[in-house]
Amino acid sequence: MSVERDYAYLIGRVRVLERSLLYPRLLEALLRAEDLEQALRVMAEVPYLGEAFQGILPTPQTIDRVLTDHFFGLVSDFARQPGGEDVTAFFLLWFDVAAVKLAVKHFMVKKPLEKTYPASFDVRKVLRFLGGEVGEYFPTALGQALQEIQEFLEGHPGNAQGVEFILDRFFLQEVYNLAGHAEGPLKKWYHAFLVFSLLRGVFRARYQERKPDALRLLYFENTLLGEREFLELASLPEDKIPEYLQYLGFAFVLPEEGVFRNDPYYLAEMERKMDNHLLMWVRQYRRGAFGPEPVFGFLFAKSIDVKNLRILLEGKYFGLEGEVLRRKLRECYYE
């Protein structure tokens, strides 16, 4: 009963904060905005988030910082509430990995880490660890990933792609572990997210002409997608990919039936379809009165809002046409 009460409180918080989520009418207003200045005036309609954009210097860097800090603040607030630690673990892990990636890139080019992404720990510890300080403590899995990165860089100095694969594998392994402790709908969502992430990794690597051997740094043993199938997707001719995805049960991620193209616009559309599919799943959680699902669904919807706002506001900054931006947008949590 204590757990149910904890989630009931968090769900109550969600019901209050749901009015801050984006909805189709607001997205349309942002698309119609003539420039970034007008788009920021539209943003003033968004509860809680609109205030964060007041008086900012309108640059892509500032927009990214406002959106990132807003979402991290929300996740951190939920994490501090009774019952919030488990339901926010995925999102805090997401932030931590992004911050570690930035720190490692700074270490590789020997630049001080003046600004970082928000994280659940002091990311400067990463620089000290990679620099040889042995007294830094990390959770076991992250410590192992950093040790692997340290050893990898000794033999492959400057290989940023390899480092990114190692950290992405660490992240996906932890998501797999979260799925192992979850039940019901949330377990299935974690599994879908993990498979989609592996597909994204392999298709991006195809476009970048990465060798299958490099992709082994990303893959880990799991029950959802075997290593042989994963590597097959990396090496098959383009015209064979749709048939193979059909065989694996993932043909629905293709923008066009029976077609696969190895170009960035097509891959971006595939990723858009994956995000919409994950959002479709969490929409089913929102009417729940108990359990972690409504809280998790709200936080994932917030992450999609952040992605959509980044696309729209940065697109307005660079003067992109509304229809170009529309093709990039994910669906709204509330249709």
Coordinates of N, CA and C in Angstrom, one line a residue, residues 110-223:
K110 N 41.8 17.4 -24.9 CA 42.6 18.1 -23.8 C 42.1 19.5 -23.6
K111 N 40.7 19.7 -23.5 CA 40.1 21.0 -23.2 C 39.4 20.9 -21.9
P112 N 39.5 22.0 -21.1 CA 38.8 22.0 -19.8 C 37.3 21.9 -20.0
L113 N 36.6 21.3 -19.1 CA 35.1 21.1 -19.2 C 34.5 22.3 -18.5
E114 N 34.3 23.4 -19.3 CA 33.7 24.7 -18.7 C 32.2 24.6 -18.5
K115 N 31.5 23.9 -19.5 CA 30.1 23.7 -19.4 C 29.8 22.3 -19.6
T116 N 28.8 21.8 -18.9 CA 28.4 20.4 -19.1 C 26.9 20.2 -19.1
Y117 N 26.5 19.1 -19.6 CA 25.1 18.7 -19.5 C 24.8 18.4 -18.0
P118 N 23.5 18.7 -17.6 CA 23.2 18.3 -16.2 C 23.3 16.8 -16.0
A119 N 23.6 16.4 -14.8 CA 23.8 15.0 -14.5 C 23.5 14.7 -13.0
S120 N 23.3 13.5 -12.6 CA 23.0 13.2 -11.3 C 24.3 13.1 -10.4
F121 N 25.5 13.4 -11.0 CA 26.7 13.4 -10.2 C 27.7 14.4 -10.9
D122 N 28.8 14.7 -10.2 CA 29.7 15.7 -10.7 C 30.5 15.0 -11.8
V123 N 30.3 15.4 -13.1 CA 30.8 14.8 -14.2 C 32.3 15.1 -14.3
R124 N 32.8 16.1 -13.6 CA 34.3 16.3 -13.7 C 35.1 15.2 -13.1
K125 N 34.4 14.3 -12.3 CA 35.1 13.1 -11.8 C 35.5 12.2 -13.0
V126 N 34.8 12.3 -14.1 CA 35.2 11.5 -15.3 C 36.6 11.9 -15.8
L127 N 36.7 13.2 -15.9 CA 38.0 13.8 -16.3 C 39.2 13.4 -15.4
R128 N 38.9 13.4 -14.1 CA 39.9 13.1 -13.1 C 40.3 11.6 -13.2
F129 N 39.2 10.7 -13.4 CA 39.4 9.3 -13.6 C 40.3 9.0 -14.8
L130 N 39.9 9.5 -15.9 CA 40.6 9.3 -17.2 C 42.0 9.8 -17.1
G131 N 42.2 10.9 -16.3 CA 43.5 11.4 -16.1 C 44.4 10.7 -15.2
G132 N 43.9 9.6 -14.6 CA 44.8 8.7 -13.8 C 44.5 8.7 -12.3
E133 N 43.5 9.5 -11.9 CA 43.2 9.5 -10.4 C 42.4 8.3 -10.1
V134 N 42.9 7.5 -9.2 CA 42.3 6.2 -8.9 C 41.3 6.2 -7.8
G135 N 41.2 7.4 -7.1 CA 40.3 7.5 -6.0 C 38.9 7.8 -6.3
E136 N 38.6 8.0 -7.6 CA 37.2 8.4 -7.9 C 36.3 7.2 -7.9
Y137 N 35.1 7.3 -7.3 CA 34.1 6.2 -7.2 C 33.0 6.5 -8.2
F138 N 32.6 5.4 -8.9 CA 31.4 5.4 -9.7 C 30.6 4.1 -9.5
P139 N 29.3 4.2 -9.8 CA 28.6 2.9 -9.7 C 29.3 1.9 -10.6
T140 N 29.2 0.6 -10.2 CA 29.9 -0.5 -10.8 C 29.9 -0.5 -12.4
A141 N 28.7 -0.4 -12.9 CA 28.6 -0.5 -14.4 C 29.2 0.7 -15.1
L142 N 29.0 1.9 -14.6 CA 29.7 3.1 -15.2 C 31.2 3.0 -15.0
G143 N 31.7 2.6 -13.8 CA 33.1 2.4 -13.6 C 33.7 1.5 -14.6
Q144 N 33.0 0.4 -14.9 CA 33.5 -0.6 -15.9 C 33.5 0.0 -17.3
A145 N 32.5 0.8 -17.7 CA 32.5 1.5 -19.0 C 33.6 2.4 -19.1
L146 N 33.9 3.2 -18.1 CA 35.0 4.2 -18.1 C 36.4 3.5 -18.2
Q147 N 36.5 2.3 -17.5 CA 37.7 1.6 -17.6 C 37.9 1.0 -19.0
E148 N 36.8 0.6 -19.6 CA 36.9 0.1 -21.0 C 37.3 1.3 -22.0
I149 N 36.7 2.4 -21.7 CA 37.1 3.6 -22.6 C 38.5 4.0 -22.4
Q150 N 39.0 3.9 -21.2 CA 40.4 4.2 -20.9 C 41.3 3.3 -21.7
E151 N 41.0 2.0 -21.6 CA 41.8 1.0 -22.3 C 41.7 1.1 -23.8
F152 N 40.4 1.4 -24.3 CA 40.2 1.6 -25.7 C 41.0 2.8 -26.3
L153 N 41.1 3.9 -25.6 CA 41.8 5.1 -26.1 C 43.3 4.9 -26.1
E154 N 43.8 4.0 -25.3 CA 45.2 3.7 -25.3 C 45.6 3.1 -26.7
G155 N 44.7 2.2 -27.2 CA 45.0 1.6 -28.5 C 44.4 2.3 -29.7
H156 N 43.4 3.2 -29.4 CA 42.7 3.9 -30.5 C 42.5 5.4 -30.1
P157 N 43.6 6.1 -30.0 CA 43.5 7.5 -29.6 C 42.8 8.3 -30.6
G158 N 41.9 9.1 -30.2 CA 41.1 10.0 -31.1 C 39.9 9.3 -31.7
N159 N 39.6 8.1 -31.4 CA 38.4 7.4 -32.0 C 37.2 7.7 -31.2
A160 N 36.6 8.9 -31.5 CA 35.4 9.3 -30.8 C 34.2 8.4 -31.0
Q161 N 34.1 7.8 -32.2 CA 32.9 7.0 -32.6 C 33.0 5.7 -31.7
G162 N 34.2 5.1 -31.5 CA 34.3 4.0 -30.6 C 33.9 4.3 -29.2
V163 N 34.3 5.4 -28.7 CA 33.9 5.8 -27.3 C 32.4 6.0 -27.2
E164 N 31.8 6.6 -28.3 CA 30.3 6.7 -28.2 C 29.6 5.4 -28.2
F165 N 30.1 4.4 -29.0 CA 29.5 3.1 -29.1 C 29.6 2.4 -27.7
I166 N 30.8 2.6 -27.0 CA 30.9 2.0 -25.7 C 29.9 2.5 -24.7
L167 N 29.8 3.9 -24.7 CA 28.9 4.5 -23.8 C 27.4 4.2 -24.1
D168 N 27.1 4.1 -25.4 CA 25.7 3.7 -25.8 C 25.4 2.3 -25.4
R169 N 26.4 1.4 -25.5 CA 26.2 0.0 -25.1 C 26.0 0.0 -23.5
F170 N 26.8 0.8 -22.8 CA 26.6 0.8 -21.3 C 25.1 1.3 -21.0
F171 N 24.7 2.3 -21.7 CA 23.3 2.8 -21.5 C 22.3 1.8 -21.8
L172 N 22.4 1.1 -23.0 CA 21.4 0.1 -23.3 C 21.5 -1.1 -22.4
Q173 N 22.6 -1.5 -21.9 CA 22.7 -2.6 -21.0 C 22.0 -2.2 -19.7
E174 N 22.1 -1.0 -19.3 CA 21.4 -0.5 -18.1 C 19.9 -0.5 -18.3
V175 N 19.5 -0.1 -19.5 CA 18.0 -0.1 -19.8 C 17.5 -1.6 -19.8
Y176 N 18.3 -2.5 -20.3 CA 18.0 -3.9 -20.3 C 17.8 -4.4 -18.9
N177 N 18.7 -3.9 -18.0 CA 18.6 -4.3 -16.6 C 17.3 -3.7 -15.9
L178 N 17.0 -2.4 -16.3 CA 15.7 -1.8 -15.8 C 14.5 -2.7 -16.3
A179 N 14.6 -3.1 -17.5 CA 13.5 -4.0 -18.0 C 13.4 -5.2 -17.2
G180 N 14.5 -5.8 -16.8 CA 14.5 -7.0 -16.0 C 13.8 -6.9 -14.7
H181 N 13.8 -5.6 -14.2 CA 13.1 -5.4 -12.9 C 11.7 -4.8 -13.0
A182 N 11.3 -4.5 -14.2 CA 10.0 -3.9 -14.5 C 9.0 -5.0 -14.7
E183 N 7.8 -4.6 -14.7 CA 6.7 -5.6 -14.9 C 5.7 -5.0 -15.9
G184 N 5.0 -5.8 -16.6 CA 3.9 -5.4 -17.4 C 4.2 -4.5 -18.6
P185 N 3.4 -3.4 -18.8 CA 3.6 -2.6 -19.9 C 5.0 -1.9 -20.0
L186 N 5.5 -1.5 -18.8 CA 6.8 -0.8 -18.8 C 8.0 -1.7 -19.3
K187 N 7.9 -2.9 -18.9 CA 8.9 -3.9 -19.4 C 8.9 -3.9 -20.9
K188 N 7.7 -4.0 -21.5 CA 7.6 -4.0 -23.0 C 8.1 -2.8 -23.6
W189 N 7.9 -1.6 -23.0 CA 8.3 -0.3 -23.5 C 9.9 -0.3 -23.5
Y190 N 10.5 -0.7 -22.4 CA 11.9 -0.7 -22.3 C 12.5 -1.6 -23.5
H191 N 11.9 -2.8 -23.7 CA 12.4 -3.7 -24.7 C 12.3 -3.0 -26.1
A192 N 11.1 -2.4 -26.4 CA 11.0 -1.7 -27.7 C 12.0 -0.6 -27.8
F193 N 12.2 0.2 -26.8 CA 13.2 1.2 -26.9 C 14.6 0.7 -27.1
L194 N 14.9 -0.4 -26.5 CA 16.3 -1.0 -26.7 C 16.4 -1.5 -28.1
V195 N 15.5 -2.2 -28.7 CA 15.6 -2.7 -30.0 C 15.7 -1.5 -31.0
F196 N 14.8 -0.5 -30.8 CA 14.9 0.6 -31.7 C 16.3 1.3 -31.6
S197 N 16.8 1.4 -30.5 CA 18.2 2.0 -30.3 C 19.2 1.2 -31.1
L198 N 19.2 -0.1 -31.0 CA 20.1 -0.9 -31.8 C 19.9 -0.7 -33.3
L199 N 18.7 -0.7 -33.7 CA 18.4 -0.4 -35.1 C 18.9 1.0 -35.6
R200 N 18.7 2.0 -34.7 CA 19.2 3.3 -35.1 C 20.7 3.3 -35.2
G201 N 21.4 2.6 -34.2 CA 22.8 2.5 -34.2 C 23.3 1.9 -35.5
V202 N 22.7 0.8 -35.9 CA 23.2 0.0 -37.0 C 23.0 0.8 -38.3
F203 N 21.8 1.5 -38.5 CA 21.5 2.2 -39.7 C 22.3 3.5 -39.8
R204 N 22.6 4.1 -38.7 CA 23.5 5.3 -38.7 C 24.9 4.9 -39.1
A205 N 25.3 3.7 -38.6 CA 26.7 3.2 -38.9 C 26.8 2.9 -40.4
R206 N 25.7 2.3 -41.0 CA 25.7 2.1 -42.4 C 25.9 3.3 -43.2
Y207 N 25.2 4.4 -42.8 CA 25.3 5.7 -43.6 C 26.7 6.2 -43.4
Q208 N 27.3 6.1 -42.2 CA 28.7 6.6 -42.0 C 29.8 5.6 -42.5
E209 N 29.3 4.5 -43.1 CA 30.2 3.5 -43.7 C 31.2 2.9 -42.6
R210 N 30.6 2.7 -41.4 CA 31.4 2.0 -40.4 C 31.4 0.5 -40.6
K211 N 32.6 -0.1 -40.3 CA 32.7 -1.5 -40.6 C 32.0 -2.3 -39.5
P212 N 31.5 -3.5 -39.8 CA 30.7 -4.3 -38.9 C 31.5 -4.5 -37.6
D213 N 32.8 -4.6 -37.7 CA 33.7 -4.9 -36.5 C 33.5 -3.7 -35.5
A214 N 33.4 -2.5 -36.0 CA 33.2 -1.4 -35.1 C 31.9 -1.4 -34.3
L215 N 30.9 -2.0 -35.0 CA 29.6 -2.1 -34.4 C 29.5 -3.1 -33.3
R216 N 30.5 -4.0 -33.2 CA 30.5 -4.9 -32.1 C 30.7 -4.2 -30.8
L217 N 31.3 -3.0 -30.8 CA 31.4 -2.2 -29.6 C 30.1 -1.7 -29.1
L218 N 29.1 -1.6 -29.9 CA 27.7 -1.2 -29.5 C 26.9 -2.4 -29.0
Y219 N 27.1 -3.6 -29.6 CA 26.2 -4.7 -29.3 C 26.5 -5.4 -28.0
F220 N 25.5 -5.9 -27.3 CA 25.7 -6.7 -26.1 C 24.7 -7.8 -26.2
E221 N 25.0 -8.9 -25.6 CA 24.1 -10.1 -25.6 C 22.8 -9.8 -25.0
N222 N 21.7 -10.1 -25.7 CA 20.3 -9.8 -25.2 C 19.4 -10.8 -25.9
T223 N 18.2 -10.9 -25.3 CA 17.2 -11.9 -25.9 C 16.3 -11.3 -26.9

